Every structure is written in C-alpha cells, then in structure tokens.
PDB file of C-alpha atoms in Angstrom:
ATOM      1  CA  VAL R   1     107.497 100.613  89.361  1.00 91.00           C
ATOM      2  CA  GLN R   2     105.962 102.324  91.926  1.00 95.00           C
ATOM      3  CA  LEU R   3     103.737 100.385  94.754  1.00 96.00           C
ATOM      4  CA  GLN R   4     101.224 101.927  96.884  1.00 95.00           C
ATOM      5  CA  ALA R   5      99.848 100.158  99.836  1.00 95.00           C
ATOM      6  CA  SER R   6      96.723 100.972 101.722  1.00 95.00           C
ATOM      7  CA  GLY R   7      94.004  99.463 103.938  1.00 96.00           C
ATOM      8  CA  GLY R   8      95.911  99.062 107.519  1.00 95.00           C
ATOM      9  CA  GLY R   9      94.299 100.870 110.571  1.00 97.00           C
ATOM     10  CA  LEU R  10      93.517  99.806 113.742  1.00 98.00           C
ATOM     11  CA  VAL R  11      91.032  96.559 114.333  1.00 98.00           C
ATOM     12  CA  GLN R  12      90.046  94.635 117.333  1.00 98.00           C
ATOM     13  CA  ALA R  13      91.210  91.110 117.930  1.00 98.00           C
ATOM     14  CA  GLY R  14      88.944  88.471 115.980  1.00 97.00           C
ATOM     15  CA  GLY R  15      88.085  91.161 113.328  1.00 98.00           C
ATOM     16  CA  SER R  16      89.301  91.431 109.458  1.00 98.00           C
ATOM     17  CA  LEU R  17      91.117  94.197 107.651  1.00 98.00           C
ATOM     18  CA  ARG R  18      91.607  94.014 103.864  1.00 98.00           C
ATOM     19  CA  LEU R  19      94.840  95.591 102.231  1.00 98.00           C
ATOM     20  CA  SER R  20      95.365  96.661  98.673  1.00 98.00           C
ATOM     21  CA  CYS R  21      99.032  97.544  96.833  1.00 97.00           C
ATOM     22  CA  ALA R  22      98.691  98.661  93.408  1.00 96.00           C
ATOM     23  CA  ALA R  23     101.487  98.660  91.281  1.00 95.00           C
ATOM     24  CA  SER R  24     102.094 101.519  88.271  1.00 93.00           C
ATOM     25  CA  GLY R  25     104.430 102.611  85.935  1.00 90.00           C
ATOM     26  CA  ILE R  26     105.036 101.702  82.305  1.00 86.00           C
ATOM     27  CA  GLY R  27     107.282  99.409  80.118  1.00 88.00           C
ATOM     28  CA  PHE R  28     106.888  96.117  82.834  1.00 90.00           C
ATOM     29  CA  SER R  29     105.589  93.005  83.565  1.00 91.00           C
ATOM     30  CA  ILE R  30     105.297  91.699  86.948  1.00 92.00           C
ATOM     31  CA  THR R  31     106.185  88.010  88.032  1.00 93.00           C
ATOM     32  CA  SER R  32     104.902  87.532  91.598  1.00 95.00           C
ATOM     33  CA  MET R  33     103.501  89.897  94.516  1.00 96.00           C
ATOM     34  CA  ALA R  34     103.730  89.666  97.871  1.00 97.00           C
ATOM     35  CA  TRP R  35     102.868  90.842 101.678  1.00 98.00           C
ATOM     36  CA  TYR R  36     105.526  91.287 104.209  1.00 98.00           C
ATOM     37  CA  ARG R  37     105.461  92.501 107.539  1.00 98.00           C
ATOM     38  CA  GLN R  38     107.658  93.822 110.429  1.00 98.00           C
ATOM     39  CA  ALA R  39     106.549  94.061 113.838  1.00 96.00           C
ATOM     40  CA  PRO R  40     108.393  96.539 116.208  1.00 92.00           C
ATOM     41  CA  GLY R  41     111.846  95.260 117.163  1.00 94.00           C
ATOM     42  CA  LYS R  42     111.489  92.092 115.134  1.00 96.00           C
ATOM     43  CA  GLN R  43     112.808  91.662 110.958  1.00 97.00           C
ATOM     44  CA  ARG R  44     110.804  92.027 108.217  1.00 97.00           C
ATOM     45  CA  GLU R  45     109.184  88.469 107.663  1.00 97.00           C
ATOM     46  CA  LEU R  46     107.025  87.004 104.527  1.00 98.00           C
ATOM     47  CA  VAL R  47     103.311  86.641 105.030  1.00 98.00           C
ATOM     48  CA  ALA R  48     102.082  85.593 101.794  1.00 98.00           C
ATOM     49  CA  VAL R  49     103.363  85.606  98.033  1.00 98.00           C
ATOM     50  CA  VAL R  50     101.136  85.111  94.671  1.00 96.00           C
ATOM     51  CA  THR R  51     102.564  84.593  91.332  1.00 92.00           C
ATOM     52  CA  THR R  52     101.273  85.711  87.900  1.00 86.00           C
ATOM     53  CA  GLY R  53      99.630  82.174  87.369  1.00 88.00           C
ATOM     54  CA  GLY R  54      97.757  82.311  90.689  1.00 90.00           C
ATOM     55  CA  SER R  55      99.962  79.878  92.729  1.00 95.00           C
ATOM     56  CA  THR R  56     100.191  81.258  96.258  1.00 97.00           C
ATOM     57  CA  ASN R  57     102.375  80.605  99.383  1.00 97.00           C
ATOM     58  CA  TYR R  58     101.748  81.378 102.923  1.00 97.00           C
ATOM     59  CA  ALA R  59     103.469  81.668 106.422  1.00 97.00           C
ATOM     60  CA  GLU R  60     102.646  79.266 108.705  1.00 96.00           C
ATOM     61  CA  PHE R  61     101.553  81.593 111.376  1.00 93.00           C
ATOM     62  CA  VAL R  62      98.727  83.128 108.623  1.00 91.00           C
ATOM     63  CA  GLN R  63      97.806  79.938 107.388  1.00 86.00           C
ATOM     64  CA  GLY R  64      93.920  79.426 107.350  1.00 91.00           C
ATOM     65  CA  ARG R  65      93.490  83.636 108.515  1.00 97.00           C
ATOM     66  CA  PHE R  66      94.971  85.453 105.614  1.00 98.00           C
ATOM     67  CA  THR R  67      94.285  85.266 101.988  1.00 98.00           C
ATOM     68  CA  ILE R  68      96.817  86.815  99.054  1.00 97.00           C
ATOM     69  CA  SER R  69      94.749  87.500  95.628  1.00 96.00           C
ATOM     70  CA  ARG R  70      95.684  89.424  92.646  1.00 94.00           C
ATOM     71  CA  ASP R  71      94.054  91.381  89.963  1.00 92.00           C
ATOM     72  CA  ASN R  72      96.362  90.949  87.030  1.00 89.00           C
ATOM     73  CA  ALA R  73      94.836  93.646  84.901  1.00 90.00           C
ATOM     74  CA  LYS R  74      95.284  96.353  87.721  1.00 92.00           C
ATOM     75  CA  ASN R  75      98.574  95.160  88.853  1.00 91.00           C
ATOM     76  CA  THR R  76      97.077  95.070  92.258  1.00 95.00           C
ATOM     77  CA  VAL R  77      97.553  92.680  95.025  1.00 96.00           C
ATOM     78  CA  TYR R  78      95.257  92.134  98.128  1.00 97.00           C
ATOM     79  CA  LEU R  79      95.547  90.289 101.224  1.00 98.00           C
ATOM     80  CA  GLN R  80      92.373  89.586 103.266  1.00 98.00           C
ATOM     81  CA  MET R  81      93.160  89.297 106.893  1.00 98.00           C
ATOM     82  CA  ASN R  82      90.435  87.563 109.213  1.00 98.00           C
ATOM     83  CA  SER R  83      90.447  86.497 112.555  1.00 97.00           C
ATOM     84  CA  LEU R  84      93.471  88.947 113.354  1.00 98.00           C
ATOM     85  CA  LYS R  85      95.449  88.841 116.585  1.00 97.00           C
ATOM     86  CA  PRO R  86      97.160  91.293 118.659  1.00 97.00           C
ATOM     87  CA  GLU R  87     100.488  89.601 117.558  1.00 96.00           C
ATOM     88  CA  ASP R  88      99.603  90.601 114.006  1.00 97.00           C
ATOM     89  CA  THR R  89     100.169  93.922 114.755  1.00 97.00           C
ATOM     90  CA  ALA R  90     102.972  95.153 111.966  1.00 98.00           C
ATOM     91  CA  VAL R  91     103.706  97.216 109.334  1.00 98.00           C
ATOM     92  CA  PHE R  92     102.823  95.668 106.457  1.00 98.00           C
ATOM     93  CA  TYR R  93     104.700  96.057 102.996  1.00 98.00           C
ATOM     94  CA  CYS R  94     103.671  94.721  99.557  1.00 97.00           C
ATOM     95  CA  ASN R  95     106.530  94.142  97.104  1.00 97.00           C
ATOM     96  CA  ALA R  96     106.794  93.393  93.437  1.00 96.00           C
ATOM     97  CA  ASP R  97     109.006  91.264  91.544  1.00 95.00           C
ATOM     98  CA  TYR R  98     108.978  92.581  87.922  1.00 95.00           C
ATOM     99  CA  ARG R  99     110.896  92.806  84.588  1.00 94.00           C
ATOM    100  CA  ARG R 100     111.470  95.727  82.469  1.00 92.00           C
ATOM    101  CA  TRP R 101     110.112  94.871  78.598  1.00 92.00           C
ATOM    102  CA  GLY R 102     113.126  93.564  76.923  1.00 92.00           C
ATOM    103  CA  ARG R 103     115.061  92.728  80.399  1.00 91.00           C
ATOM    104  CA  THR R 104     115.714  89.555  81.724  1.00 91.00           C
ATOM    105  CA  ASN R 105     116.818  90.283  85.049  1.00 94.00           C
ATOM    106  CA  THR R 106     114.055  90.396  87.882  1.00 94.00           C
ATOM    107  CA  MET R 107     114.089  93.715  89.933  1.00 94.00           C
ATOM    108  CA  HIS R 108     111.838  94.093  92.937  1.00 95.00           C
ATOM    109  CA  SER R 109     109.982  97.020  94.192  1.00 96.00           C
ATOM    110  CA  TRP R 110     108.766  97.916  98.014  1.00 96.00           C
ATOM    111  CA  GLY R 111     105.598  99.921  98.916  1.00 94.00           C
ATOM    112  CA  GLN R 112     105.621 102.627 101.675  1.00 92.00           C
ATOM    113  CA  GLY R 113     103.942 100.285 104.231  1.00 93.00           C
ATOM    114  CA  THR R 114     100.676 100.479 106.039  1.00 97.00           C
ATOM    115  CA  LEU R 115     100.479 100.203 109.626  1.00 97.00           C
ATOM    116  CA  VAL R 116      98.114  97.242 111.046  1.00 98.00           C
ATOM    117  CA  THR R 117      97.195  97.373 114.862  1.00 98.00           C
ATOM    118  CA  VAL R 118      95.307  95.010 116.550  1.00 98.00           C
ATOM    119  CA  SER R 119      93.685  95.610 120.200  1.00 97.00           C
ATOM    120  CA  SER R 120      93.391  92.574 122.439  1.00 94.00           C
TER     121      SER R 120
END
C-alpha cells in the first residue's frame, strides 16, 4: 500500500489548511488511518486517527481545532486544520493500518510527509 499526502504549505497563525492522503494498491483493506507530525528536533507524535467505522481520536493539543475525516470509497483521509498556531509547524505524515486480503496480520504504511509552516 502506498500513501500519497498533499496539502501542506505556509499559512499565517489563525489560518487553515486541509491535508489529504490517498492510499493506493490492490488486494488490501484499511482498518484505520491517522495523521502524525514531527517538528524539528522532536519525536513524531500522533495527531489524530480515524477507523473504518468512523471513530476518531485526537491528541489533546489539537482538540477543537483539527478534524480528521475519511472517504472509505476513495481510501483517502483528510485533516482539516483550523486556528493554526506557530507551534503546529511540522512535517505531517499519514499512516494506514491495513490487512492483505486473506491475511489476518495488520501491516503499516507511511506517506512521504508534507510540510506545514505556520508563521506568527
């Protein structure tokens, strides 16, 4: 499974961006998709996750500002980011947990990352 992320860029504090991540390949079923971020000099951290059933979970630092959503038919996950802060500046990575048809083990795939820069 390959993940292609897009939508990053430069935005002023208080602004909004929408990230997209599309999964491609054959013979797989995605169980959950998530966004992580990694700021310079820091470890990668979970931002938000959404399951196939639509259940979501958010990191405390984005509660009320970011919304994760998913189009199962398109195997695409979105991250709507509002009220952005300079401390949100990071490379955002999408992640998918999936299973190959006929297999029970869960595999993981990462996108290439998209840079979000929030200026003050």
